[in-house]
mmCIF file of C-alpha atoms in Angstrom:
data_model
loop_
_atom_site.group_PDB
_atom_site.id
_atom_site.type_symbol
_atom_site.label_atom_id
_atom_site.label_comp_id
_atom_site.label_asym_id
_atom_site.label_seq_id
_atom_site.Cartn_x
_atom_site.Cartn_y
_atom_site.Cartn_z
ATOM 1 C CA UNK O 313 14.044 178.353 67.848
ATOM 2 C CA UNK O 314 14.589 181.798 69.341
ATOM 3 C CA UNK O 315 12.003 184.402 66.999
ATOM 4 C CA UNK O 316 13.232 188.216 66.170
ATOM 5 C CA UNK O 317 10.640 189.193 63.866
ATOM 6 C CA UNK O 318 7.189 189.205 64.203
ATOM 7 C CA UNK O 319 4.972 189.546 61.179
ATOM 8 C CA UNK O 320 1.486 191.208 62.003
ATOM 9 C CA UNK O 321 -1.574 190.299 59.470
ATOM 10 C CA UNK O 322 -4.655 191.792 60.274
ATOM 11 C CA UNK O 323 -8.305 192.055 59.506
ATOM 12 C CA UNK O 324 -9.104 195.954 58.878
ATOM 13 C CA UNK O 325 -10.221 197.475 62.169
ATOM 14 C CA UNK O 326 -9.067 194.659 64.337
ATOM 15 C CA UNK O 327 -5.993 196.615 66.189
ATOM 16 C CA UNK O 328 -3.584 194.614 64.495
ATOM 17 C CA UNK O 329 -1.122 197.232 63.867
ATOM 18 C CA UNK O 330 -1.357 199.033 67.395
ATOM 19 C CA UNK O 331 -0.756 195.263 68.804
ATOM 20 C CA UNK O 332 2.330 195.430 66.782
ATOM 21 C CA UNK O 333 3.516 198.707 67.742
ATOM 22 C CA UNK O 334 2.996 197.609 71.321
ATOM 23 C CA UNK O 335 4.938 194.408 70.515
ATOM 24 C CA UNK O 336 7.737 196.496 68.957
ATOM 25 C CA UNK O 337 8.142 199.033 72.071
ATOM 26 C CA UNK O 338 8.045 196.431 74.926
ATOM 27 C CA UNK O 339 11.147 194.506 72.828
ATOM 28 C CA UNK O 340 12.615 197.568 72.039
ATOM 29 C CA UNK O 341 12.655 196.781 68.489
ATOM 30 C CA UNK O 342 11.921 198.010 65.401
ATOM 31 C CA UNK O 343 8.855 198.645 63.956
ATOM 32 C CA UNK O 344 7.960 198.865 60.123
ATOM 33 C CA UNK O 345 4.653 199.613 59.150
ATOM 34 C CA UNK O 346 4.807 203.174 57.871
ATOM 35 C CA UNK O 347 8.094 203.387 57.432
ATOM 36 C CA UNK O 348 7.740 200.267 55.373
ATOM 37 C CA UNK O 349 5.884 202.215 52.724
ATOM 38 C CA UNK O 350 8.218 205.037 52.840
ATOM 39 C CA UNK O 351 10.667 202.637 52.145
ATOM 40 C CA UNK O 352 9.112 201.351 48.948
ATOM 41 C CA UNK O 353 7.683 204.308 47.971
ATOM 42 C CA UNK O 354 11.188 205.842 48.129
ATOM 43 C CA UNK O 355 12.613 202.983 45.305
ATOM 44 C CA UNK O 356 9.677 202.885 43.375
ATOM 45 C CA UNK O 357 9.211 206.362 42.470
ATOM 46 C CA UNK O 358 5.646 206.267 44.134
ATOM 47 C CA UNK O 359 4.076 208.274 46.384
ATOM 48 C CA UNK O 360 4.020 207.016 50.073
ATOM 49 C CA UNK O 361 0.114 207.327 49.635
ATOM 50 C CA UNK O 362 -0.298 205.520 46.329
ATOM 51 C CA UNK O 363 1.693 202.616 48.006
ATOM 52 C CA UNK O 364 -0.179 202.934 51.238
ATOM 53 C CA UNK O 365 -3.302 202.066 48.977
ATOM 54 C CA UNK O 366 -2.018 199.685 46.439
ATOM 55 C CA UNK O 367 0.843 197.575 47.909
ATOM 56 C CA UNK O 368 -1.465 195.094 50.032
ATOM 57 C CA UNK O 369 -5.138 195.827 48.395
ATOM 58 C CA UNK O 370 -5.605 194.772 44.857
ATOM 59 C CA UNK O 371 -7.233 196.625 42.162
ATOM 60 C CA UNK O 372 -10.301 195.225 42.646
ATOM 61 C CA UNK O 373 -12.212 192.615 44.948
ATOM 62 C CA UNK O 374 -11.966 189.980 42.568
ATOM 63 C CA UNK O 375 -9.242 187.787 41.159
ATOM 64 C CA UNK O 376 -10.163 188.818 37.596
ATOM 65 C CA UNK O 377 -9.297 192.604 38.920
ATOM 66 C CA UNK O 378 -5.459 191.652 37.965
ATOM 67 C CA UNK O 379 -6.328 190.125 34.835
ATOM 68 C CA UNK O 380 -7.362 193.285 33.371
ATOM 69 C CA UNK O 381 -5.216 195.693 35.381
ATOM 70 C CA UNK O 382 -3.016 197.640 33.189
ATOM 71 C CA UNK O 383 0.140 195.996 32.138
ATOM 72 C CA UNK O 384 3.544 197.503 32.053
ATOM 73 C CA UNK O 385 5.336 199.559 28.927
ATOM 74 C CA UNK O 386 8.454 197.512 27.498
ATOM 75 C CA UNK O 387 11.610 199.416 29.106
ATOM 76 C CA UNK O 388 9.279 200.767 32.027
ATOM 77 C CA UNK O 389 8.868 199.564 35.294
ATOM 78 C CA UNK O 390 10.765 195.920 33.581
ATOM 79 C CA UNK O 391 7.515 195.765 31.476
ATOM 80 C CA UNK O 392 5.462 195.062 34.573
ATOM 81 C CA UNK O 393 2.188 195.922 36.042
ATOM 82 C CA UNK O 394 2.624 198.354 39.036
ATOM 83 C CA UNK O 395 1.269 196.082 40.992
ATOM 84 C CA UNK O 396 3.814 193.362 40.224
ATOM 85 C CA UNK O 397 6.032 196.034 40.155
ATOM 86 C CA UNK O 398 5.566 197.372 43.646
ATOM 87 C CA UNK O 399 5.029 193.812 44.747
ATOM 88 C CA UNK O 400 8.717 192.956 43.790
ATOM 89 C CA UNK O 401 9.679 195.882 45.607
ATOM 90 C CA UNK O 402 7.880 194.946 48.643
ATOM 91 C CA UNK O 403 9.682 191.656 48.616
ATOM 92 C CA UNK O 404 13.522 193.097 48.367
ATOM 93 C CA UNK O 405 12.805 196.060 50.941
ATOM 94 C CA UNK O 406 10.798 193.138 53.413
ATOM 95 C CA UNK O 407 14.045 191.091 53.200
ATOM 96 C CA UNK O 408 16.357 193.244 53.482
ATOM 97 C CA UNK O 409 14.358 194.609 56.653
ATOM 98 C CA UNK O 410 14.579 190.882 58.203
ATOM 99 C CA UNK O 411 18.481 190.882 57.785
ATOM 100 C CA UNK O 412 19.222 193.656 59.802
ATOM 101 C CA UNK O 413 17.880 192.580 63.202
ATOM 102 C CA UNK O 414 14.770 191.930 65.474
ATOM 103 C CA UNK O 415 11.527 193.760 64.083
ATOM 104 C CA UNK O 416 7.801 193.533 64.015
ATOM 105 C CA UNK O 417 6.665 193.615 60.470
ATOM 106 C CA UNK O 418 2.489 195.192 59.887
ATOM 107 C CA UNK O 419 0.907 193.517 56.555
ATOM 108 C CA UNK O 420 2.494 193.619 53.230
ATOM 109 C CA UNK O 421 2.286 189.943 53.261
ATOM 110 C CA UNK O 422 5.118 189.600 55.155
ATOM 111 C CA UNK O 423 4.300 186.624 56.439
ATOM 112 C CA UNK O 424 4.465 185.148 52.990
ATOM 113 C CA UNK O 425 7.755 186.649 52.228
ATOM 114 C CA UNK O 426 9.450 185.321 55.097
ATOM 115 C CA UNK O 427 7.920 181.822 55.567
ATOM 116 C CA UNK O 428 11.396 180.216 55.188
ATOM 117 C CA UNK O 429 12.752 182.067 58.053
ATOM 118 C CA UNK O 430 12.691 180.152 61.174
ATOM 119 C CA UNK O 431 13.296 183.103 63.240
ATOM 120 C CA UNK O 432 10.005 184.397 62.467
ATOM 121 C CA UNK O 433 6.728 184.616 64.083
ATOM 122 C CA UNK O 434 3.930 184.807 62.268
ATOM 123 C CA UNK O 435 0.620 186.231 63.775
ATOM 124 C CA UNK O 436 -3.056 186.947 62.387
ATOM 125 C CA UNK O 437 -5.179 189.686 64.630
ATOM 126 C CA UNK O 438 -8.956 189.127 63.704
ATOM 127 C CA UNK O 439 -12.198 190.140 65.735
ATOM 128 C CA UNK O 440 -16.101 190.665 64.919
ATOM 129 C CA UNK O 441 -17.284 192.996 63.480
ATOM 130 C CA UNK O 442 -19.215 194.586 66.298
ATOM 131 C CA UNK O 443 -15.755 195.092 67.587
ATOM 132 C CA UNK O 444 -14.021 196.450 63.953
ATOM 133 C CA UNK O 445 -16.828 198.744 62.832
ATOM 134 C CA UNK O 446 -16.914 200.692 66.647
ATOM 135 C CA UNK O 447 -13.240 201.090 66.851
ATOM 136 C CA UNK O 448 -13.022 202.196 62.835
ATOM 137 C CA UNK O 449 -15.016 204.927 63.968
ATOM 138 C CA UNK O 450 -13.288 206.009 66.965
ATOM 139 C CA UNK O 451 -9.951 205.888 64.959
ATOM 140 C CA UNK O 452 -10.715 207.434 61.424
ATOM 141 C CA UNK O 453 -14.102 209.237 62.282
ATOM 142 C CA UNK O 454 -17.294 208.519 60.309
ATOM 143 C CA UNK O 455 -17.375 208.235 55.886
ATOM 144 C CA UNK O 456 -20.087 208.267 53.129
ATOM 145 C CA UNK O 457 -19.462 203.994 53.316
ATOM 146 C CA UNK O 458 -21.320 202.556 56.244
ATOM 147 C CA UNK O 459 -18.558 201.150 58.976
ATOM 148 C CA UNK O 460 -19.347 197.329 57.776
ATOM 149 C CA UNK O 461 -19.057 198.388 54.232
ATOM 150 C CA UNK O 462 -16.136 199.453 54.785
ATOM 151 C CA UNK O 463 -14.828 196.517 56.566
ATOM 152 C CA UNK O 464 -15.959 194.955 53.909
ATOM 153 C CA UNK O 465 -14.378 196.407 51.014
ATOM 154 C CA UNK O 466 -10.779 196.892 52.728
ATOM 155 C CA UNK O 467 -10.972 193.050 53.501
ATOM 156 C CA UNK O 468 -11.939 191.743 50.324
ATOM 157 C CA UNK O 469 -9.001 193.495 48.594
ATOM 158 C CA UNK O 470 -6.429 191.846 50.812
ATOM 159 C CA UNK O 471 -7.463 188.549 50.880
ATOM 160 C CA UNK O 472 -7.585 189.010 46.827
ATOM 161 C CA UNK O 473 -4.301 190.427 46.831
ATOM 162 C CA UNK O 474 -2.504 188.246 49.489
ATOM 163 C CA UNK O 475 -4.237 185.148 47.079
ATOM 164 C CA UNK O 476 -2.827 186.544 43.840
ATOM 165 C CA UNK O 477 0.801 186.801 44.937
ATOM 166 C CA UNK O 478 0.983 183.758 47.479
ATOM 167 C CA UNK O 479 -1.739 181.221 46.180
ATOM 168 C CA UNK O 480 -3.198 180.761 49.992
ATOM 169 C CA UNK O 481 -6.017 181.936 51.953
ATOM 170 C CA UNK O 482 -5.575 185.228 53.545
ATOM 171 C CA UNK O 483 -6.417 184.426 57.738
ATOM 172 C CA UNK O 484 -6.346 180.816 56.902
ATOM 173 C CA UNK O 485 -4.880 179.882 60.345
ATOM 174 C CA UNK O 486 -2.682 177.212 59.050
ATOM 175 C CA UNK O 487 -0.958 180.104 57.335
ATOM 176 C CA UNK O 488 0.409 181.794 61.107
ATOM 177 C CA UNK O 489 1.547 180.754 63.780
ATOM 178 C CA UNK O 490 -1.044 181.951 65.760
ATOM 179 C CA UNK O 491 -4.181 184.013 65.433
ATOM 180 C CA UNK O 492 -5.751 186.132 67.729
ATOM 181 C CA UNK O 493 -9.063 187.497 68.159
ATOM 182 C CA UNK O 494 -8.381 191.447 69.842
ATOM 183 C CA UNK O 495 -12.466 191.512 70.649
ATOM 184 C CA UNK O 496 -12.194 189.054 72.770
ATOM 185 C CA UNK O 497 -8.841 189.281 74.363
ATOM 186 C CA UNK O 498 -8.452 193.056 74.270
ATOM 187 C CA UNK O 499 -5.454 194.542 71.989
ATOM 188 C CA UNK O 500 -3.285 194.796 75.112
ATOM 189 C CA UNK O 501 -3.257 191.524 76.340
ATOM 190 C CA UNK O 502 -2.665 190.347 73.248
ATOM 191 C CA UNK O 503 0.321 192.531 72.535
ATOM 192 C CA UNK O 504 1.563 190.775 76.083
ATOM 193 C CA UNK O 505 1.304 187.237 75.279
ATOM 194 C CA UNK O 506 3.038 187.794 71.989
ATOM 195 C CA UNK O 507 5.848 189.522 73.820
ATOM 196 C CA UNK O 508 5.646 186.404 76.561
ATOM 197 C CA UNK O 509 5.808 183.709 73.294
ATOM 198 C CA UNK O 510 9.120 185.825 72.124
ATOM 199 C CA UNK O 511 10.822 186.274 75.559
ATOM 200 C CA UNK O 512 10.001 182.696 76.145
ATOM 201 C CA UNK O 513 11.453 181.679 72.858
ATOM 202 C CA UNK O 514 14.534 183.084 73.780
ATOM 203 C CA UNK O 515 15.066 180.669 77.004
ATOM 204 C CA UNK O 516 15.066 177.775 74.756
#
């Protein structure tokens, strides 16, 4: 089956969404990551920054974190949380995204959303975090959080929110179709055998 999107989840710090960029300018496709959350931002009413923060981390690093989150008014927001709120969002603008054409898709649990597809590709970046911590700090400079802290934190809060709203394991890698570790392999090489697996894909 020929695949024109690529979904990109990613451990924080692991490169995952410059392998996707790279992905998207070698096909010559789109690429949605922050034009994603313009996107939503623009039909929620939010802030491009508030859904930047809260439309793949959860309000918390535990389960229990959306269990006492704030629930919705009656006649605002369809009397739901924002985060179900902006997660229902997410969904329409993801799909929508899919059926115009060939893209690469960053986080958002896009892979999630478009697991029925068959012309999808569905990819998981991950490396140590020797490797995540250094490049965090070459990217985004240093913070009053400790590199690994950080790594921590940002982590936590996506596998919490991608369990919430799809009821699997965030990096599980029966989830993707692949997974691939950018310490070891290097971000571009990666970015080239993902472009190789969609080229190839195309010659069936």
């Amino acid at each position: 089956m020929e695949k024109k999107i690529i979904t990109i989840s990613r451990q924080f710090g692991s490169g995952g969404r410059t392998v996707g960029h790279q992905v998207a300018e070698k096909l010559g496709i789109p690429f949605y990551d922050k034009e994603l959350v313009d996107q939503i931002a623009l039909e929620s009413g939010f802030s491009a920054k508030f859904v930047e923060e809260h439309g793949e981390h959860s309000p918390g690093k535990s389960l229990l974190s959306y269990a006492f989150a704030p629930q919705g008014i009656p006649g605002v927001m369809n009397g739901l949380s924002t985060a179900d709120f902006l997660w229902n969002i997410q969904c329409n603008v993801i799909l929508q995204l899919a059926e115009k054409g060939p893209c690469v898709i960053v986080g958002r649990n896009a892979d999630y959303i478009l697991k029925d597809r068959e012309d999808t590709l569905h990819i998981f970046v991950h490396a140590d975090k020797e490797f995540r911590a250094d490049r965090i700090v070459r990217l985004y400079g240093e913070s009053e959080k400790s590199p690994q802290s950080r790594l921590n934190e940002k982590d936590k809060r996506r596998k919490v929110n991608y369990q919430h709203y799809t009821g699997r394991t965030w990096g599980d890698a029966k989830n993707y179709d692949v997974t691939f570790n950018t310490g070891m392999l290097g971000v571009d090489y990666v970015s080239d055998i993902i472009v190789d697996m969609v080229r190839r894909s195309q010659e069936k």
